Coordinates of N, CA, C and O in Angstrom, one line a residue:
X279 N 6.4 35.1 -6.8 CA 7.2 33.8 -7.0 C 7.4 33.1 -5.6 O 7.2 31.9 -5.6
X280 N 7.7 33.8 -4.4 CA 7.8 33.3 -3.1 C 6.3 32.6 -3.0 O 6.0 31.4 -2.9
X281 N 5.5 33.6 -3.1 CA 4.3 32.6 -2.8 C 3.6 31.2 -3.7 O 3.0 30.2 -3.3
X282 N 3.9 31.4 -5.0 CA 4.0 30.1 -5.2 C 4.7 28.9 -4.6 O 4.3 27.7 -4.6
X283 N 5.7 29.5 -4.2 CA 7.2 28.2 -4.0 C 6.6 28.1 -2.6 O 7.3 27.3 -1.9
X284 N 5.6 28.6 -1.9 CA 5.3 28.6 -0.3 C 3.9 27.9 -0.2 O 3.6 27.1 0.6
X285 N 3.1 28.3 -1.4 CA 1.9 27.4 -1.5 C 2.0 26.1 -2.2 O 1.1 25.4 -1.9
X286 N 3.3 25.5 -3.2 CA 3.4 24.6 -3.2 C 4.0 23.7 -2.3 O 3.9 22.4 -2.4
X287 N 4.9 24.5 -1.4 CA 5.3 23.8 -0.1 C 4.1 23.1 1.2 O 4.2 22.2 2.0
X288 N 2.9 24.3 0.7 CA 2.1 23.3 1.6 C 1.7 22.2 0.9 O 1.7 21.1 1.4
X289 N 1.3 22.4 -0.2 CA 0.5 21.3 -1.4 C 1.3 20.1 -0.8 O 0.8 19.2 -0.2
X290 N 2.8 20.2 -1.0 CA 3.1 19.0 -0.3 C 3.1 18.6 0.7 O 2.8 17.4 0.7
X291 N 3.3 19.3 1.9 CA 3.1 18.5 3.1 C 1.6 17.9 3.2 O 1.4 16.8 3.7
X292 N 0.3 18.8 2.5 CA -1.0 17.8 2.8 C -1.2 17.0 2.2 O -2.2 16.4 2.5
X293 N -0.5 16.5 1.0 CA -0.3 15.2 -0.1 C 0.4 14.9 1.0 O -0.3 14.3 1.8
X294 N 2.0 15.1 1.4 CA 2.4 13.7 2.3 C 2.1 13.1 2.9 O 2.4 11.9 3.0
X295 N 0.7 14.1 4.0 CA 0.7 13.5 5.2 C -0.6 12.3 4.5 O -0.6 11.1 4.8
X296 N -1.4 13.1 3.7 CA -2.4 11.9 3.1 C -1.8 10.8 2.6 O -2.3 9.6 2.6
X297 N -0.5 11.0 2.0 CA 0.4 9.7 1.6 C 0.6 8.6 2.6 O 0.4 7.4 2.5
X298 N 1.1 9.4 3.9 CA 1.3 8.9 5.1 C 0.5 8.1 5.8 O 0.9 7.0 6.2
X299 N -0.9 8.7 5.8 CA -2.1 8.0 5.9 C -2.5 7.2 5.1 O -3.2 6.3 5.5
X300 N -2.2 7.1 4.2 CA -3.0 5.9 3.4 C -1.4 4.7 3.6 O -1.8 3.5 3.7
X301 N -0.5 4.9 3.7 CA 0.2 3.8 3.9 C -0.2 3.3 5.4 O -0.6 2.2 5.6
X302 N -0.1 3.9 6.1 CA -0.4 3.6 7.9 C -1.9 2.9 7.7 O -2.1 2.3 8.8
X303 N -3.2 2.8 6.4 CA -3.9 1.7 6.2 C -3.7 0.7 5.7 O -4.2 -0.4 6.0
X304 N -2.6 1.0 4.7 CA -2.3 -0.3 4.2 C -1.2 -1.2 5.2 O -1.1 -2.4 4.9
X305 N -0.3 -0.6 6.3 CA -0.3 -1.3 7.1 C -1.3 -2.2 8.0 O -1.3 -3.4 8.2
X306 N -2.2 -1.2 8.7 CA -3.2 -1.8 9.3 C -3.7 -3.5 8.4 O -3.8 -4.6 8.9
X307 N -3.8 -2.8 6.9 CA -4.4 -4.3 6.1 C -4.0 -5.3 6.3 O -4.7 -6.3 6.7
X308 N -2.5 -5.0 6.1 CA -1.7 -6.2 6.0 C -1.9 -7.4 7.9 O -1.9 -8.6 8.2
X309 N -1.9 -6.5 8.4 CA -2.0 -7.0 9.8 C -3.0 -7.3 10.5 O -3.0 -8.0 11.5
X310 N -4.3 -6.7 9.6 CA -5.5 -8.0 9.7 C -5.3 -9.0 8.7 O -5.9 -10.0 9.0
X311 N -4.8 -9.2 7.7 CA -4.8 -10.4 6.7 C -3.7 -11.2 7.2 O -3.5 -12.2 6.5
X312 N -3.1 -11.1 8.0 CA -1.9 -12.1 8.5 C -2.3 -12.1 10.3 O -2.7 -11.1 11.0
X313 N -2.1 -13.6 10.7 CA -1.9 -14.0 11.9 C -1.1 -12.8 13.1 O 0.0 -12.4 12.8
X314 N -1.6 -12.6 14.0 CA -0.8 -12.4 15.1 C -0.1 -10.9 14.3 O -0.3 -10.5 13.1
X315 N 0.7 -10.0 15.5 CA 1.4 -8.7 15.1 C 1.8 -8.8 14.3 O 2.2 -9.9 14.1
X316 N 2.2 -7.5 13.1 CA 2.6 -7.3 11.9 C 3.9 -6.9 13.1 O 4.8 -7.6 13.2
X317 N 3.9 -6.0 13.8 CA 4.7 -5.3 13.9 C 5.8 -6.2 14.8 O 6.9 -6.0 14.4
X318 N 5.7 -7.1 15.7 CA 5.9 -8.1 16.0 C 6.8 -9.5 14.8 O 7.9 -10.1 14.8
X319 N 5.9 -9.5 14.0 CA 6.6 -10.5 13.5 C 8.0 -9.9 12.4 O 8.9 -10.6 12.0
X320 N 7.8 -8.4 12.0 CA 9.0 -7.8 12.0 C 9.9 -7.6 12.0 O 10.9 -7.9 11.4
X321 N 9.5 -6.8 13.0 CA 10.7 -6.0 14.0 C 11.2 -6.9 15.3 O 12.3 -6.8 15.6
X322 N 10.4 -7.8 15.9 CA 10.8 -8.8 16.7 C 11.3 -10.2 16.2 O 12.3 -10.7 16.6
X323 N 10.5 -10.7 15.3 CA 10.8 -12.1 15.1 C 11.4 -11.5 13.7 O 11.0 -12.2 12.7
X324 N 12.0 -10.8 13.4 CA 12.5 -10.4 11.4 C 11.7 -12.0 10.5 O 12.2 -13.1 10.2
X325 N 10.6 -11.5 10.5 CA 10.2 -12.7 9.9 C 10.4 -11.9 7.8 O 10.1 -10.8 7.5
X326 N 10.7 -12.7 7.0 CA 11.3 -12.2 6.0 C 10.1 -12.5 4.9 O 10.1 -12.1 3.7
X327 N 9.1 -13.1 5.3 CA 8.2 -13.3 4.6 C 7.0 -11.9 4.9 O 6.7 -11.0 4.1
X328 N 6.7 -11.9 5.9 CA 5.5 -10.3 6.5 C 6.4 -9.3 5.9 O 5.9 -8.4 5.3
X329 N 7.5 -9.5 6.1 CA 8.3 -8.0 5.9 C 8.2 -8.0 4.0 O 7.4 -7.0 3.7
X330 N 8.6 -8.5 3.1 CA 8.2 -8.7 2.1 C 6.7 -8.5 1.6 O 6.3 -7.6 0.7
X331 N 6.1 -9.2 2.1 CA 4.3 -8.6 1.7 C 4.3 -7.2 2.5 O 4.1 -6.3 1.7
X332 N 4.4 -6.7 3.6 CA 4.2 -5.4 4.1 C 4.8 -4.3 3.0 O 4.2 -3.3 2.6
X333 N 6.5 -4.5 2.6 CA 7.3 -3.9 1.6 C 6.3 -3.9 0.5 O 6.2 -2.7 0.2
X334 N 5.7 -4.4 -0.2 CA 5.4 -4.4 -1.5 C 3.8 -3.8 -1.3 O 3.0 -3.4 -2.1
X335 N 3.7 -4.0 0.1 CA 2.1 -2.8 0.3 C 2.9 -1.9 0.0 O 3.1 -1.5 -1.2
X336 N 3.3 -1.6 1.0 CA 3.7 0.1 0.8 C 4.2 0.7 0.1 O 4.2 1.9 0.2
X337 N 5.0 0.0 -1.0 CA 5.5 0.5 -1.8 C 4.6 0.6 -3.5 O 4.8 1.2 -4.5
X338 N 3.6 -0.3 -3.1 CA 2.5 0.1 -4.0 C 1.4 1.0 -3.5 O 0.7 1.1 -4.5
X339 N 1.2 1.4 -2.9 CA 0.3 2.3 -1.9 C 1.2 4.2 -2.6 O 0.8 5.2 -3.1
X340 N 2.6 3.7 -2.3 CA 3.6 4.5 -2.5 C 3.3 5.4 -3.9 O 3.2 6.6 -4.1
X341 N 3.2 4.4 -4.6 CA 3.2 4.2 -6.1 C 1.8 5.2 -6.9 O 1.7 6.3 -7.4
X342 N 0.6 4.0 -6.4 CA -0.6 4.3 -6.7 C -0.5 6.2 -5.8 O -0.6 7.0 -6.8
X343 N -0.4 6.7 -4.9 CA -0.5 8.2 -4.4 C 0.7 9.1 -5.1 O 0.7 10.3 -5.0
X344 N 1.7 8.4 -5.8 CA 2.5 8.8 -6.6 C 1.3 9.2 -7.8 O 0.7 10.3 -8.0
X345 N 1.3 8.3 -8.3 CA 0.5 8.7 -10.0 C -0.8 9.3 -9.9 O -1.3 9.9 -10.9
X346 N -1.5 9.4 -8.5 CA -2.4 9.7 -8.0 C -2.0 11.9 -8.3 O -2.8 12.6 -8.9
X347 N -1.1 12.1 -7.9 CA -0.6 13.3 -7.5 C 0.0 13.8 -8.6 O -0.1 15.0 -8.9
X348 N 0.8 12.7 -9.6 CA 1.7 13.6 -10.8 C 0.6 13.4 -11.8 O 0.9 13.8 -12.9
X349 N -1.1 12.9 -11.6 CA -1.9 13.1 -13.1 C -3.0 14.3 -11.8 O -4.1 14.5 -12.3
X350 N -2.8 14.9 -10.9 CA -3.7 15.4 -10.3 C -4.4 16.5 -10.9 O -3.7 17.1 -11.8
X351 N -5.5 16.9 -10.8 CA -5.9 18.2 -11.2 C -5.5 19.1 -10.8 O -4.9 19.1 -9.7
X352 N -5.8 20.4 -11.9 CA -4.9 21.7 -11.2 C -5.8 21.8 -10.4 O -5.0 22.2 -9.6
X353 N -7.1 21.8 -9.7 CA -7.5 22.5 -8.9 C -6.9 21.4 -7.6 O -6.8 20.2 -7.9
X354 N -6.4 21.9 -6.4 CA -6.1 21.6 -5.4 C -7.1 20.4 -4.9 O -6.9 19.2 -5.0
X355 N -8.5 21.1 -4.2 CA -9.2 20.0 -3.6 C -9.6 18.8 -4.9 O -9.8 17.7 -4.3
X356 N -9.7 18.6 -6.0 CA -9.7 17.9 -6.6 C -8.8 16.7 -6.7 O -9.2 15.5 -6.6
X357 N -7.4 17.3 -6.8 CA -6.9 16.5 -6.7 C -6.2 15.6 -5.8 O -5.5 14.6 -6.0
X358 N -6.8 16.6 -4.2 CA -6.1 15.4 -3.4 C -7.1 14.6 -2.5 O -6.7 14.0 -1.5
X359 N -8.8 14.7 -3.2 CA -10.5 13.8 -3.0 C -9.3 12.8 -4.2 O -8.9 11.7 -3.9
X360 N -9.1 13.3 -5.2 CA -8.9 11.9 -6.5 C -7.9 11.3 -5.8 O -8.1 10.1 -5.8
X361 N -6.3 11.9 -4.9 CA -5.4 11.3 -4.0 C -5.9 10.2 -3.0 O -5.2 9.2 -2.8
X362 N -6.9 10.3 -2.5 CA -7.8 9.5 -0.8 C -8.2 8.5 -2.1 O -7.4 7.5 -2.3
X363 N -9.4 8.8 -2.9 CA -10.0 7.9 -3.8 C -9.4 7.2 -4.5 O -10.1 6.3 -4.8
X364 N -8.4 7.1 -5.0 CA -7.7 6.4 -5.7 C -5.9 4.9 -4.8 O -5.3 3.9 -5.1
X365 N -6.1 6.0 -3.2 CA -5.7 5.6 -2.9 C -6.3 4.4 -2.1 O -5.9 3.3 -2.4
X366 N -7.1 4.4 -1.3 CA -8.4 3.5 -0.6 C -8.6 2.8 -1.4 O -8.3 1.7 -1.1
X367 N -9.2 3.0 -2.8 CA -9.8 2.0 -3.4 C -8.2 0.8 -4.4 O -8.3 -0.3 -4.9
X368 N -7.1 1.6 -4.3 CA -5.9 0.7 -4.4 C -5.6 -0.5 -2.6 O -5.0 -1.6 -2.4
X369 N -6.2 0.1 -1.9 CA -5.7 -0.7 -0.6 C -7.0 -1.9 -0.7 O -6.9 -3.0 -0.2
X370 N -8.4 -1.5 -1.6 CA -9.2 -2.5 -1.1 C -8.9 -3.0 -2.4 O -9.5 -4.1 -2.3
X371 N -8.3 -3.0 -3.6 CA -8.3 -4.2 -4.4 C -7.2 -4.5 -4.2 O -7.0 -5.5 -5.0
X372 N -6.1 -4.2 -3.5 CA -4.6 -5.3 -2.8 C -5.3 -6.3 -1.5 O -4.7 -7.3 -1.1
X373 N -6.0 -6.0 -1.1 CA -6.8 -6.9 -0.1 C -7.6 -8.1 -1.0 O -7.4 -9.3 -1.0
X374 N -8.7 -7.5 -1.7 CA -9.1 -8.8 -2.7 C -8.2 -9.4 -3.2 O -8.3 -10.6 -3.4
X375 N -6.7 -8.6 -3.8 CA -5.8 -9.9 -4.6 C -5.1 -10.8 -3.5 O -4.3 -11.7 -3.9
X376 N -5.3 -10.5 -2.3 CA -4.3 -11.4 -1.5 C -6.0 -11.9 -0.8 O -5.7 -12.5 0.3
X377 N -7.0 -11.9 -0.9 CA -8.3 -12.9 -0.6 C -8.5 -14.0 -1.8 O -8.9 -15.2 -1.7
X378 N -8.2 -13.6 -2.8 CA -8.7 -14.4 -4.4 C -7.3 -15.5 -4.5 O -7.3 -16.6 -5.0
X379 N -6.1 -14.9 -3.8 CA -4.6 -15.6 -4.1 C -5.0 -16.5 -2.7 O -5.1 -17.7 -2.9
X380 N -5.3 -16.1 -1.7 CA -5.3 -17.4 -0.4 C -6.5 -18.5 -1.2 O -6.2 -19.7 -1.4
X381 N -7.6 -18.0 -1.6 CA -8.9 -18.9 -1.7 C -8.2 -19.9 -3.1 O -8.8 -20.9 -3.5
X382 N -7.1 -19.7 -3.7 CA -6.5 -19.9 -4.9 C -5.6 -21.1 -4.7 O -5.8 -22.1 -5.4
X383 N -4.6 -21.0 -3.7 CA -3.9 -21.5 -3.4 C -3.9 -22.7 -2.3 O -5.1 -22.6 -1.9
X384 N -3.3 -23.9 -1.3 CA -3.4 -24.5 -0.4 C -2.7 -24.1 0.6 O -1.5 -23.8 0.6
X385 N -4.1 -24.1 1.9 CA -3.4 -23.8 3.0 C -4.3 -22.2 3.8 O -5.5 -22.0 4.0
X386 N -3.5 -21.5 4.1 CA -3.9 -20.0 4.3 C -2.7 -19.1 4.0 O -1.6 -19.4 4.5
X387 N -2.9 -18.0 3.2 CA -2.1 -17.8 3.0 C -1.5 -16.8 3.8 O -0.4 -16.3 3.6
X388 N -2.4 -16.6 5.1 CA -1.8 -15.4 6.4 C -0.7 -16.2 6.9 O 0.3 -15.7 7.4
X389 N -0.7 -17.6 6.8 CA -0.2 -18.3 7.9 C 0.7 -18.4 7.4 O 1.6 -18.2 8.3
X390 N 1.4 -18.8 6.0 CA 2.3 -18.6 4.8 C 3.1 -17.6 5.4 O 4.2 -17.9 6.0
X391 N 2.7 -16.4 5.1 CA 3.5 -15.3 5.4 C 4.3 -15.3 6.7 O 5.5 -14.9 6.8
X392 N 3.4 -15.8 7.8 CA 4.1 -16.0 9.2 C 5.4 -16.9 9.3 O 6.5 -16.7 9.7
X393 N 4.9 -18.0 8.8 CA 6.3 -18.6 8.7 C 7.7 -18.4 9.0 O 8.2 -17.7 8.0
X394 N 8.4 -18.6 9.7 CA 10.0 -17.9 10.0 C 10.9 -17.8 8.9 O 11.7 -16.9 8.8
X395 N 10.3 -19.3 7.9 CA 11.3 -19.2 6.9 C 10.7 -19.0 5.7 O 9.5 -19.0 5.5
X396 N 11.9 -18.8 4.7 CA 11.6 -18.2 3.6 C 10.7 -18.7 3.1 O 10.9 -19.9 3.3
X397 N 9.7 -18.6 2.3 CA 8.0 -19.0 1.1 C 8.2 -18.9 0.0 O 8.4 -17.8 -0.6
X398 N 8.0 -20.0 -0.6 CA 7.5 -19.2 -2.3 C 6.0 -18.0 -2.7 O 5.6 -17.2 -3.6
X399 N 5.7 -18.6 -1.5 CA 4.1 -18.1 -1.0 C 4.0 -16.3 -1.3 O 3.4 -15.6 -2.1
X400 N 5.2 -16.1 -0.1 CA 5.0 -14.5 0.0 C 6.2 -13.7 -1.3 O 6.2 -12.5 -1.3
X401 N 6.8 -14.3 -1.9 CA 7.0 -13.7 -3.2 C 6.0 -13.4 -4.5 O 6.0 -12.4 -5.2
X402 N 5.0 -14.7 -4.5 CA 3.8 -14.2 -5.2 C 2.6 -13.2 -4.3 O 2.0 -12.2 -4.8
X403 N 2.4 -13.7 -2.7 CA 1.7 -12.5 -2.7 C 2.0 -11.1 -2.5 O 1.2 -10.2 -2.4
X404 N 3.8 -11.0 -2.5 CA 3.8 -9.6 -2.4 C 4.0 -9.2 -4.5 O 4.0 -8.1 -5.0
X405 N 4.1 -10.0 -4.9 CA 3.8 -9.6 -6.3 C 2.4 -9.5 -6.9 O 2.1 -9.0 -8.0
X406 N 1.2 -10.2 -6.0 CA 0.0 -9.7 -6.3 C -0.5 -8.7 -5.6 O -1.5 -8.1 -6.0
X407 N 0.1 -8.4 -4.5 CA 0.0 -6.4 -4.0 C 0.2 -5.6 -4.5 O -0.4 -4.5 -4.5
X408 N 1.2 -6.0 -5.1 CA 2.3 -5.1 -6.6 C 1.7 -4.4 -7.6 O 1.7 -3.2 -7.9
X409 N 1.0 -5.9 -8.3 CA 0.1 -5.6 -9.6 C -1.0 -5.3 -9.1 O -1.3 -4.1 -9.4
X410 N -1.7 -5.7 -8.5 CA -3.1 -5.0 -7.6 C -2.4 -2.8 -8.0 O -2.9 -1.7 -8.4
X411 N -1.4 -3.2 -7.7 CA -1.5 -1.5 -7.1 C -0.8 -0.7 -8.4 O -0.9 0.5 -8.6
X412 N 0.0 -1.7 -9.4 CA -0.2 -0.8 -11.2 C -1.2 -0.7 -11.7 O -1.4 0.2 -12.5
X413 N -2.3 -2.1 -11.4 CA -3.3 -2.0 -12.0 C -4.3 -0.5 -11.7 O -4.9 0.2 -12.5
X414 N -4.3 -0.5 -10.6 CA -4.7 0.8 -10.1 C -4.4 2.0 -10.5 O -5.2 2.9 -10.7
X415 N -3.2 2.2 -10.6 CA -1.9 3.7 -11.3 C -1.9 3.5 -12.7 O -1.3 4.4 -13.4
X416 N -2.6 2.3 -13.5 CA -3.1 2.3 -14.9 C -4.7 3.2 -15.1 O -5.2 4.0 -15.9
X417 N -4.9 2.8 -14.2 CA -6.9 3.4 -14.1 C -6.7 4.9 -14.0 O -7.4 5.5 -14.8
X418 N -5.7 5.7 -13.2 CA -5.3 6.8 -12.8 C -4.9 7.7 -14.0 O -5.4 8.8 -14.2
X419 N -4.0 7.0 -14.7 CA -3.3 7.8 -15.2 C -4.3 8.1 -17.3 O -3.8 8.9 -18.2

């Protein structure tokens, strides 16, 4: 019994840290698709629009390695190749939906997001990160 409750203790820490990782890309994403420092426009300028699209990466990133992990296979390496795979390929179609939403809309939509003040802009595109990343945890499950 210890050893289960010890080998599932690792199971988690190498799902988290893979969790960890794939949000620390979908940071990266967001901060090539938007002008100038993600981290910057933040944590320095609290800009409420980046912070909003970055929030709804990660919390779909969050999501998609969630369902990723509670449909996993019993076998271990299985299920955490389907954890990377399911996660990566949710970060590159939240990138196409905020490429298809700028090419969609007027203007750019990186520059949208930078803005100091509030957007209608970055309410839809952190709600097409969102759905980008159910649509994904629909495929999963």
């Amino acid at each position: 019994m210890l050893e289960d409750l010890l080998e599932g203790a690792g199971r988690s820490i190498v799902f988290g840290l893979v969790g960890i990782g794939l949000m620390a890309v979908g940071f990266l994403l967001v901060d090539l698709l938007t002008p100038g420092k993600l981290r910057d426009l933040i944590w320095v300028d609290r800009n409420p629009n980046a912070a909003l699209l970055l929030s709804a990466n990660q919390l779909g990133i969050a999501l998609i390695v969630f369902t990723a992990i509670f449909t996993s296979y019993d076998e271990f390496g299985r299920g955490l190749a389907s954890t990377v795979i399911f996660g990566l390929l949710g970060i590159a179609v939240m990138a196409m939906a905020f490429l298809v939403l700028d090419w969609m809309t007027p203007g750019k939509l990186g520059e949208v997001i930078c803005t100091p003040d509030r957007h209608p802009g970055a309410m839809v595109s952190a709600a097409s990160h969102f759905g980008a990343a159910l649509i994904v945890c629909a495929c999963i499950a």
